[in-house]
PDB file of C-alpha atoms in Angstrom:
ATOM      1  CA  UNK T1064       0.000   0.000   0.000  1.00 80.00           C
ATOM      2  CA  UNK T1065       1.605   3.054  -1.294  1.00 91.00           C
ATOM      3  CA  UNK T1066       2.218   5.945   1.199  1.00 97.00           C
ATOM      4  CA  UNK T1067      -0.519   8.820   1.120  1.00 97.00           C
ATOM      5  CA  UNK T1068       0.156  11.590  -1.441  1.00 97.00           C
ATOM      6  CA  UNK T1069       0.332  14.371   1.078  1.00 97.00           C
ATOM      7  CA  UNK T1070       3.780  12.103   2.509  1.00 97.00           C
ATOM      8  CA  UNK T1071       5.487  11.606  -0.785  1.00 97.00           C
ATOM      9  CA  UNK T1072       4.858  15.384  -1.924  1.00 97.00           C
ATOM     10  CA  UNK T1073       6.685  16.099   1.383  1.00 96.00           C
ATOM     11  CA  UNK T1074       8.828  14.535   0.196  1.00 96.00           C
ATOM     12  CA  UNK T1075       9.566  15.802  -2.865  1.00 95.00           C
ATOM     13  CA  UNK T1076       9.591  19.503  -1.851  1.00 95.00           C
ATOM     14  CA  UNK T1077      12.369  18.122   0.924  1.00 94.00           C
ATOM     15  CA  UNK T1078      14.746  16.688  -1.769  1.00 92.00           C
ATOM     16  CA  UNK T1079      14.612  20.144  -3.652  1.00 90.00           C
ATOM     17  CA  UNK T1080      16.726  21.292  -0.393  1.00 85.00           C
ATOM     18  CA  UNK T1081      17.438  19.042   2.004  1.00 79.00           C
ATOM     19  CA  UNK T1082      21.054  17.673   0.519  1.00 83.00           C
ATOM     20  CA  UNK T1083      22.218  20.130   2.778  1.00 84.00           C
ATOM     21  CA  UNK T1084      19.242  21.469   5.450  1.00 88.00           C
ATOM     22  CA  UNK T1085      18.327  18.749   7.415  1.00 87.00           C
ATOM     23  CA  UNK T1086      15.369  20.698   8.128  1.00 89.00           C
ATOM     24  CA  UNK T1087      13.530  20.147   5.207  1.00 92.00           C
ATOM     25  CA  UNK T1088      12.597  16.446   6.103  1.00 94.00           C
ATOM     26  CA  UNK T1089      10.806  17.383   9.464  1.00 94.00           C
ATOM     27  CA  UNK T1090       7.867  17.838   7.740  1.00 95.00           C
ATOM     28  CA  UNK T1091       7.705  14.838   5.205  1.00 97.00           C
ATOM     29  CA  UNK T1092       9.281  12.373   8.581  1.00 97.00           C
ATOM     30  CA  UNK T1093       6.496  14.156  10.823  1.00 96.00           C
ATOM     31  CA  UNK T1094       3.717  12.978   8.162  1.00 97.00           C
ATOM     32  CA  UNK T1095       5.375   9.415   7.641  1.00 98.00           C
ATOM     33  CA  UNK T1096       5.289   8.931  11.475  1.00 98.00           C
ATOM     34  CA  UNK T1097       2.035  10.046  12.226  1.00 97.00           C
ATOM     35  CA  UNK T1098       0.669   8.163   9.314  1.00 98.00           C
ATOM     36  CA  UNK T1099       2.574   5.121  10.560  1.00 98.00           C
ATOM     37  CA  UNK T1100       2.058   5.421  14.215  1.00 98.00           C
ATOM     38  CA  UNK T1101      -1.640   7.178  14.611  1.00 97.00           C
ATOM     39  CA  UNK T1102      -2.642   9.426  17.759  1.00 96.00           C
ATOM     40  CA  UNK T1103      -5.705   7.374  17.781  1.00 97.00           C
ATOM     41  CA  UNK T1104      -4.120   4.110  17.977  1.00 96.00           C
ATOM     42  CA  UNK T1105      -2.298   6.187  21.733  1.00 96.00           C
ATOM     43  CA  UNK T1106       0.779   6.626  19.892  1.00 97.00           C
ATOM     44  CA  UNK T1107       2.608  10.187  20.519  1.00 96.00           C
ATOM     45  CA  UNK T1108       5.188  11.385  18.193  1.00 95.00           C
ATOM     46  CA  UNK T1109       7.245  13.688  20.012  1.00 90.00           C
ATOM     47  CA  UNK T1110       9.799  16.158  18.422  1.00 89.00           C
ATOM     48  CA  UNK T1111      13.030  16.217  20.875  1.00 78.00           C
ATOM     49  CA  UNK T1112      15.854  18.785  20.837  1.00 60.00           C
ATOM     50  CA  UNK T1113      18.478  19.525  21.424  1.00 56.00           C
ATOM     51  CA  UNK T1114      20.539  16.773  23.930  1.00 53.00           C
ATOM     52  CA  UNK T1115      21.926  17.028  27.114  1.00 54.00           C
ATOM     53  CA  UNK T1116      25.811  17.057  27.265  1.00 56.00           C
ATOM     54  CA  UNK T1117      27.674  14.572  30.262  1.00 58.00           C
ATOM     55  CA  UNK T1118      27.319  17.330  32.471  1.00 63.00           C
ATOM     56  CA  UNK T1119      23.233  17.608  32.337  1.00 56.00           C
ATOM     57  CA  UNK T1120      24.024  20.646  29.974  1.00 54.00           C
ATOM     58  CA  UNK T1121      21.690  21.669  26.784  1.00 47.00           C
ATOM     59  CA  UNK T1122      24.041  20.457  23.803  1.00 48.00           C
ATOM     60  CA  UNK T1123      23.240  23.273  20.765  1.00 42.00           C
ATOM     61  CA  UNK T1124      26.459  21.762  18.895  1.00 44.00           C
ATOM     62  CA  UNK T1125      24.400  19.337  16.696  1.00 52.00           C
ATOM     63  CA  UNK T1126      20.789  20.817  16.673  1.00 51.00           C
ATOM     64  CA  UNK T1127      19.741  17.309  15.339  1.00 63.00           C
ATOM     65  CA  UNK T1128      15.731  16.817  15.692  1.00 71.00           C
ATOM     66  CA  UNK T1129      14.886  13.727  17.422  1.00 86.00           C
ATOM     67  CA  UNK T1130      11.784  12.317  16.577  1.00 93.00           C
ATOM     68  CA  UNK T1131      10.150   9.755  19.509  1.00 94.00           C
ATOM     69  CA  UNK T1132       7.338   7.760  19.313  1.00 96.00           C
ATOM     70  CA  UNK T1133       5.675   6.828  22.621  1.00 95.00           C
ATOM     71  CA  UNK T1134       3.076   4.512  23.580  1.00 95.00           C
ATOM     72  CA  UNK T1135       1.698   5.430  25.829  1.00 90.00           C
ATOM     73  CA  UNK T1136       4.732   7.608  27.531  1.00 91.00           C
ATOM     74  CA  UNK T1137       7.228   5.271  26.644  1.00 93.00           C
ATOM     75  CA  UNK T1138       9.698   5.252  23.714  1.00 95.00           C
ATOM     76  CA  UNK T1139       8.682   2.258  21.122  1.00 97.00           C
ATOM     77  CA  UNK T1140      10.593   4.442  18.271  1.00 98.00           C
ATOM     78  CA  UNK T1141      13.064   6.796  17.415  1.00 97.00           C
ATOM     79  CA  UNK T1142      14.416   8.995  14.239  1.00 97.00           C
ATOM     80  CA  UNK T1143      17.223  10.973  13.777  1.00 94.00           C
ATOM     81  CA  UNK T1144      17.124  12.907  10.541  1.00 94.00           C
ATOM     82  CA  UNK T1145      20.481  14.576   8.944  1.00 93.00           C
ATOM     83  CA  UNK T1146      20.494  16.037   4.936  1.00 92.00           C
ATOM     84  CA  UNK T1147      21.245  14.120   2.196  1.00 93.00           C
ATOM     85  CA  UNK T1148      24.983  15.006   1.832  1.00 93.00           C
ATOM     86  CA  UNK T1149      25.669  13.284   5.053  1.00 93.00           C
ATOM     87  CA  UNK T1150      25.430   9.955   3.381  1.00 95.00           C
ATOM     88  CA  UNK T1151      28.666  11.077   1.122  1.00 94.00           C
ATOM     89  CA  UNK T1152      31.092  11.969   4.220  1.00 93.00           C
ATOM     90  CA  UNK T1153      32.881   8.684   6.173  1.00 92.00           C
ATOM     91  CA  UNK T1154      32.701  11.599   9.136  1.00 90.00           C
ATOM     92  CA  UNK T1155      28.957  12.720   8.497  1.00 92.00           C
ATOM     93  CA  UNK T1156      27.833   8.980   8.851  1.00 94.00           C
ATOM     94  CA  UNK T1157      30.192   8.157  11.578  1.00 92.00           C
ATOM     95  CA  UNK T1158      28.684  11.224  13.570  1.00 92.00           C
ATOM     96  CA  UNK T1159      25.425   9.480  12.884  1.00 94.00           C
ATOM     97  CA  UNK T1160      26.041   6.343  13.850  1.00 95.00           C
ATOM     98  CA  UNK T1161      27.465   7.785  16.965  1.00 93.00           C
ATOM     99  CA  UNK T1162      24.418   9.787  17.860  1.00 93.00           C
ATOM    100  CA  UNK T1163      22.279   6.698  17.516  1.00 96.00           C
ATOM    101  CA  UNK T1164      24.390   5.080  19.242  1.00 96.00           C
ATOM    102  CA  UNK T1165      24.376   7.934  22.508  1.00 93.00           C
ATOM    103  CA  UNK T1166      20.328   7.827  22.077  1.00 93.00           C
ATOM    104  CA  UNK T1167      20.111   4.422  22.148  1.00 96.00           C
ATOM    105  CA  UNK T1168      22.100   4.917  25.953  1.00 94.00           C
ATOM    106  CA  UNK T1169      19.491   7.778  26.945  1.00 91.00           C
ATOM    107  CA  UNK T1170      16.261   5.551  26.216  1.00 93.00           C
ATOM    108  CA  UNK T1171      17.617   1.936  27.062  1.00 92.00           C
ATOM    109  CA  UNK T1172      16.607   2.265  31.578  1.00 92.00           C
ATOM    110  CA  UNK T1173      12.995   3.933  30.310  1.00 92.00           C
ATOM    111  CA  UNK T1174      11.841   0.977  27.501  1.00 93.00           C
ATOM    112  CA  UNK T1175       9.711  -1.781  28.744  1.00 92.00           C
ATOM    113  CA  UNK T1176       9.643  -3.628  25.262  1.00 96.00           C
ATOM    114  CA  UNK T1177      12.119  -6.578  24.232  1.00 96.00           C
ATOM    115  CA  UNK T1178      13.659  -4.618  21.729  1.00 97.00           C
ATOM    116  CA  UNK T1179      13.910  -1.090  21.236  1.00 98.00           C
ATOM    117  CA  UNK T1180      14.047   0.118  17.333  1.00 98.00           C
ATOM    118  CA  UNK T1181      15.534   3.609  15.811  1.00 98.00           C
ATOM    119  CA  UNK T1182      16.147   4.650  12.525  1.00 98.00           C
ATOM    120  CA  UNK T1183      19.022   6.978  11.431  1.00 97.00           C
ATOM    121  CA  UNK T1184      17.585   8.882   8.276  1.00 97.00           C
ATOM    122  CA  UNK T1185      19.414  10.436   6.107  1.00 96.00           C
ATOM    123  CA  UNK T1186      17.300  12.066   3.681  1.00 95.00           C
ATOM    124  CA  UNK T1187      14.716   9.158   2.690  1.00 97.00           C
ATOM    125  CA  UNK T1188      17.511   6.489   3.005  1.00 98.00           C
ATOM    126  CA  UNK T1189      17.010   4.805   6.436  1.00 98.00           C
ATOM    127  CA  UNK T1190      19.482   2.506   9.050  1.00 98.00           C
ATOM    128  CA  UNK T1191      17.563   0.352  10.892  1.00 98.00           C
ATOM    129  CA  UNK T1192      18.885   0.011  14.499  1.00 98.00           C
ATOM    130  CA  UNK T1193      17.964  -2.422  17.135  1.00 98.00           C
ATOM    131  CA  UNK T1194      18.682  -2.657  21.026  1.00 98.00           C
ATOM    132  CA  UNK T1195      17.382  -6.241  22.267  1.00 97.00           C
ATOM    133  CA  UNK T1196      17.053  -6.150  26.131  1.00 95.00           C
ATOM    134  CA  UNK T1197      17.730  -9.782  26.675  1.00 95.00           C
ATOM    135  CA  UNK T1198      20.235  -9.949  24.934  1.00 96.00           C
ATOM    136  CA  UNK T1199      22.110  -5.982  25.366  1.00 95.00           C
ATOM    137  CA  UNK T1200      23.143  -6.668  21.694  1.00 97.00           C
ATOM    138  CA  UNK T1201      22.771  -3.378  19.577  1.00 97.00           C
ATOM    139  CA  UNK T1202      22.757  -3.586  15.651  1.00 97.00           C
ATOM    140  CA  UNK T1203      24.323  -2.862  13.593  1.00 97.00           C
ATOM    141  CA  UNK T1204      27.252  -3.806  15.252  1.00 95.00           C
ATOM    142  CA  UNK T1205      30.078  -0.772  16.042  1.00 91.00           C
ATOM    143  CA  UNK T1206      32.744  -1.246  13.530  1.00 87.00           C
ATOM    144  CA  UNK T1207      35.666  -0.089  15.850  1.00 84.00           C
ATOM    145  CA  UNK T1208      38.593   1.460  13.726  1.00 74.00           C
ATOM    146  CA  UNK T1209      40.511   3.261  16.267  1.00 65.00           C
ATOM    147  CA  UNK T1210      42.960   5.686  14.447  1.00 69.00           C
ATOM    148  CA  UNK T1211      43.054   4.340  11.206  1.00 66.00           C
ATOM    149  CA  UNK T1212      41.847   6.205   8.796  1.00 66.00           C
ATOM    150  CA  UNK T1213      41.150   3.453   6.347  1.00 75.00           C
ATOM    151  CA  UNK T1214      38.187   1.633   7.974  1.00 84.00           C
ATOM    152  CA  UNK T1215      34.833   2.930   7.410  1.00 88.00           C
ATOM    153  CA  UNK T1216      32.846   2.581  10.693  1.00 88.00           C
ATOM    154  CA  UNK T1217      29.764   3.806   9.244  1.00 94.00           C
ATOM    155  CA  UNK T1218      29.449   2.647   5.005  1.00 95.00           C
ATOM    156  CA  UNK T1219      26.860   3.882   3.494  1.00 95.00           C
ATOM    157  CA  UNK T1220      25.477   0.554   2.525  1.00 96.00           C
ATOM    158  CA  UNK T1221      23.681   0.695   6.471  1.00 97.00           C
ATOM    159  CA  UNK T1222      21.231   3.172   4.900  1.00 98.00           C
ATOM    160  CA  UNK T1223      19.243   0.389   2.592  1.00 98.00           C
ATOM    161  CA  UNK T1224      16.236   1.690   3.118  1.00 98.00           C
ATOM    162  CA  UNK T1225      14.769   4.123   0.954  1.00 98.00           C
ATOM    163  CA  UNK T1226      10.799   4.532   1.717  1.00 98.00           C
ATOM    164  CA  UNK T1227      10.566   6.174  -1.389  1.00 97.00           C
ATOM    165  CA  UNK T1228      10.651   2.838  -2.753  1.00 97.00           C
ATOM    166  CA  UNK T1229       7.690  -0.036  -2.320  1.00 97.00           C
ATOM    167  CA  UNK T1230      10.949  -2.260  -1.270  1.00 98.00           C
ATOM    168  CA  UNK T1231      11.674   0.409   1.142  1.00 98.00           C
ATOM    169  CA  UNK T1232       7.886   1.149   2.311  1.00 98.00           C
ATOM    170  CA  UNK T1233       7.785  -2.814   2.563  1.00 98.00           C
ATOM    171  CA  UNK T1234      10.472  -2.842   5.259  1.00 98.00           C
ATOM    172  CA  UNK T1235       9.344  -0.019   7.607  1.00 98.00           C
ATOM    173  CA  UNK T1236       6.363  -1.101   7.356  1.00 98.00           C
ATOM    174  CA  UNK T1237       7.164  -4.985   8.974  1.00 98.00           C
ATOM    175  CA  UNK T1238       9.328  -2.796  10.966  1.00 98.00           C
ATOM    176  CA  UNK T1239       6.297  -0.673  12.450  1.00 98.00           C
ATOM    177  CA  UNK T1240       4.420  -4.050  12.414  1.00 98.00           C
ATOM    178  CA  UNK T1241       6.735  -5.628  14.841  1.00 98.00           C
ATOM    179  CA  UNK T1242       6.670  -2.173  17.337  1.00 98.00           C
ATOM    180  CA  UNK T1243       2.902  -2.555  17.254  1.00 98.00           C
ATOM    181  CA  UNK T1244       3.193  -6.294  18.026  1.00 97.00           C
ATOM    182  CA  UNK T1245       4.906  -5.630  20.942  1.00 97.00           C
ATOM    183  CA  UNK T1246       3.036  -2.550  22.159  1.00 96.00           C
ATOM    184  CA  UNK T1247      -0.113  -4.697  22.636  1.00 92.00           C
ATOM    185  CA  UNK T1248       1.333  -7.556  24.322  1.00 87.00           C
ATOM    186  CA  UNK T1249       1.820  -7.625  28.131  1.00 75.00           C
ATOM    187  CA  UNK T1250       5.694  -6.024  29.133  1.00 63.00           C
ATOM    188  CA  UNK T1251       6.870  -6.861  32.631  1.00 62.00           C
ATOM    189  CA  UNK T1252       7.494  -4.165  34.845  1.00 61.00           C
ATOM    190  CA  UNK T1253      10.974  -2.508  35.522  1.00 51.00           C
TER     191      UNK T1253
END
């Protein structure tokens, strides 16, 4: 089922800028979330910004929107959204991977289901991420590559998801499938 037209014309007016503002894909991401995760259904997507620093301090160095889905206060989802020209800089996706990587640490003590998903989006290409609390395995994997220079520790083939595409659509949607799942099935207390 193809997204709605409103979503993919969001879309389209994004990519016109958004190789280099990240903020052109808050709208169409804001449109795809609500679509996919609906107020009525007691989902809450939640615009976040900016993060807190080690020291409990407001970090304005990356100004990175966080998008969180909640049900019914706690994370199920997240997206972080950087432009299109990050996927063409080993540093630009490494930053990314890092962030998801820091959020991942800032929601893991506050999520009561089995596995907690994110998605790293850079334009409409997506990274699937996923913390599973049994067994405190996070994928993808960290490719470590301490000072060399060589080793990409973020490729661009993680972002394999376009949901431009019905391939794409197809995956995020068994993706938001599987949240759902879990949202409606008993979660023991913490």
């Amino acid at each position: 089922m193809p997204w709605p037209a409103h979503v993919i014309k969001a879309f389209e007016i994004a990519a016109r800028n958004g190789y280099i503002i990240e903020a052109e894909y808050y709208l169409p991401y804001t449109y795809l979330l609500i679509h996919l995760f609906p107020p009525e259904e007691g989902y809450l997507v939640h615009p976040q910004h900016p993060r807190r620093d080690d020291e409990n301090k407001l970090s304005y160095i990356d100004l990175t929107v966080l998008f969180v889905i909640r049900y019914p206060e706690k994370p199920v989802f997240f997206v972080e959204i950087k432009p299109g020209e990050t996927m063409h800089s080993r540093s630009g996706r490494r930053g990314a991977d890092q962030q998801m990587r820091q959020r991942f640490d800032d929601f893991i003590e506050s999520v009561d289901l089995p596995i907690l998903y994110g998605a790293s989006a850079i334009a409409n290409h997506l990274c699937i991420y996923q913390y599973n609390q049994e067994t405190r395995r996070l994928l993808p994997r960290l490719i470590p590559g301490g000072e060399e220079l060589s080793i990409d520790r973020a490729p661009a083939s993680r972002w394999n998801i376009d949901v431009l595409t019905p391939e794409g659509e197809q995956q995020l949607r068994e993706v938001v499938t599987h949240i759902k799942a879990m949202c409606t099935q008993p979660q023991p207390e913490h």
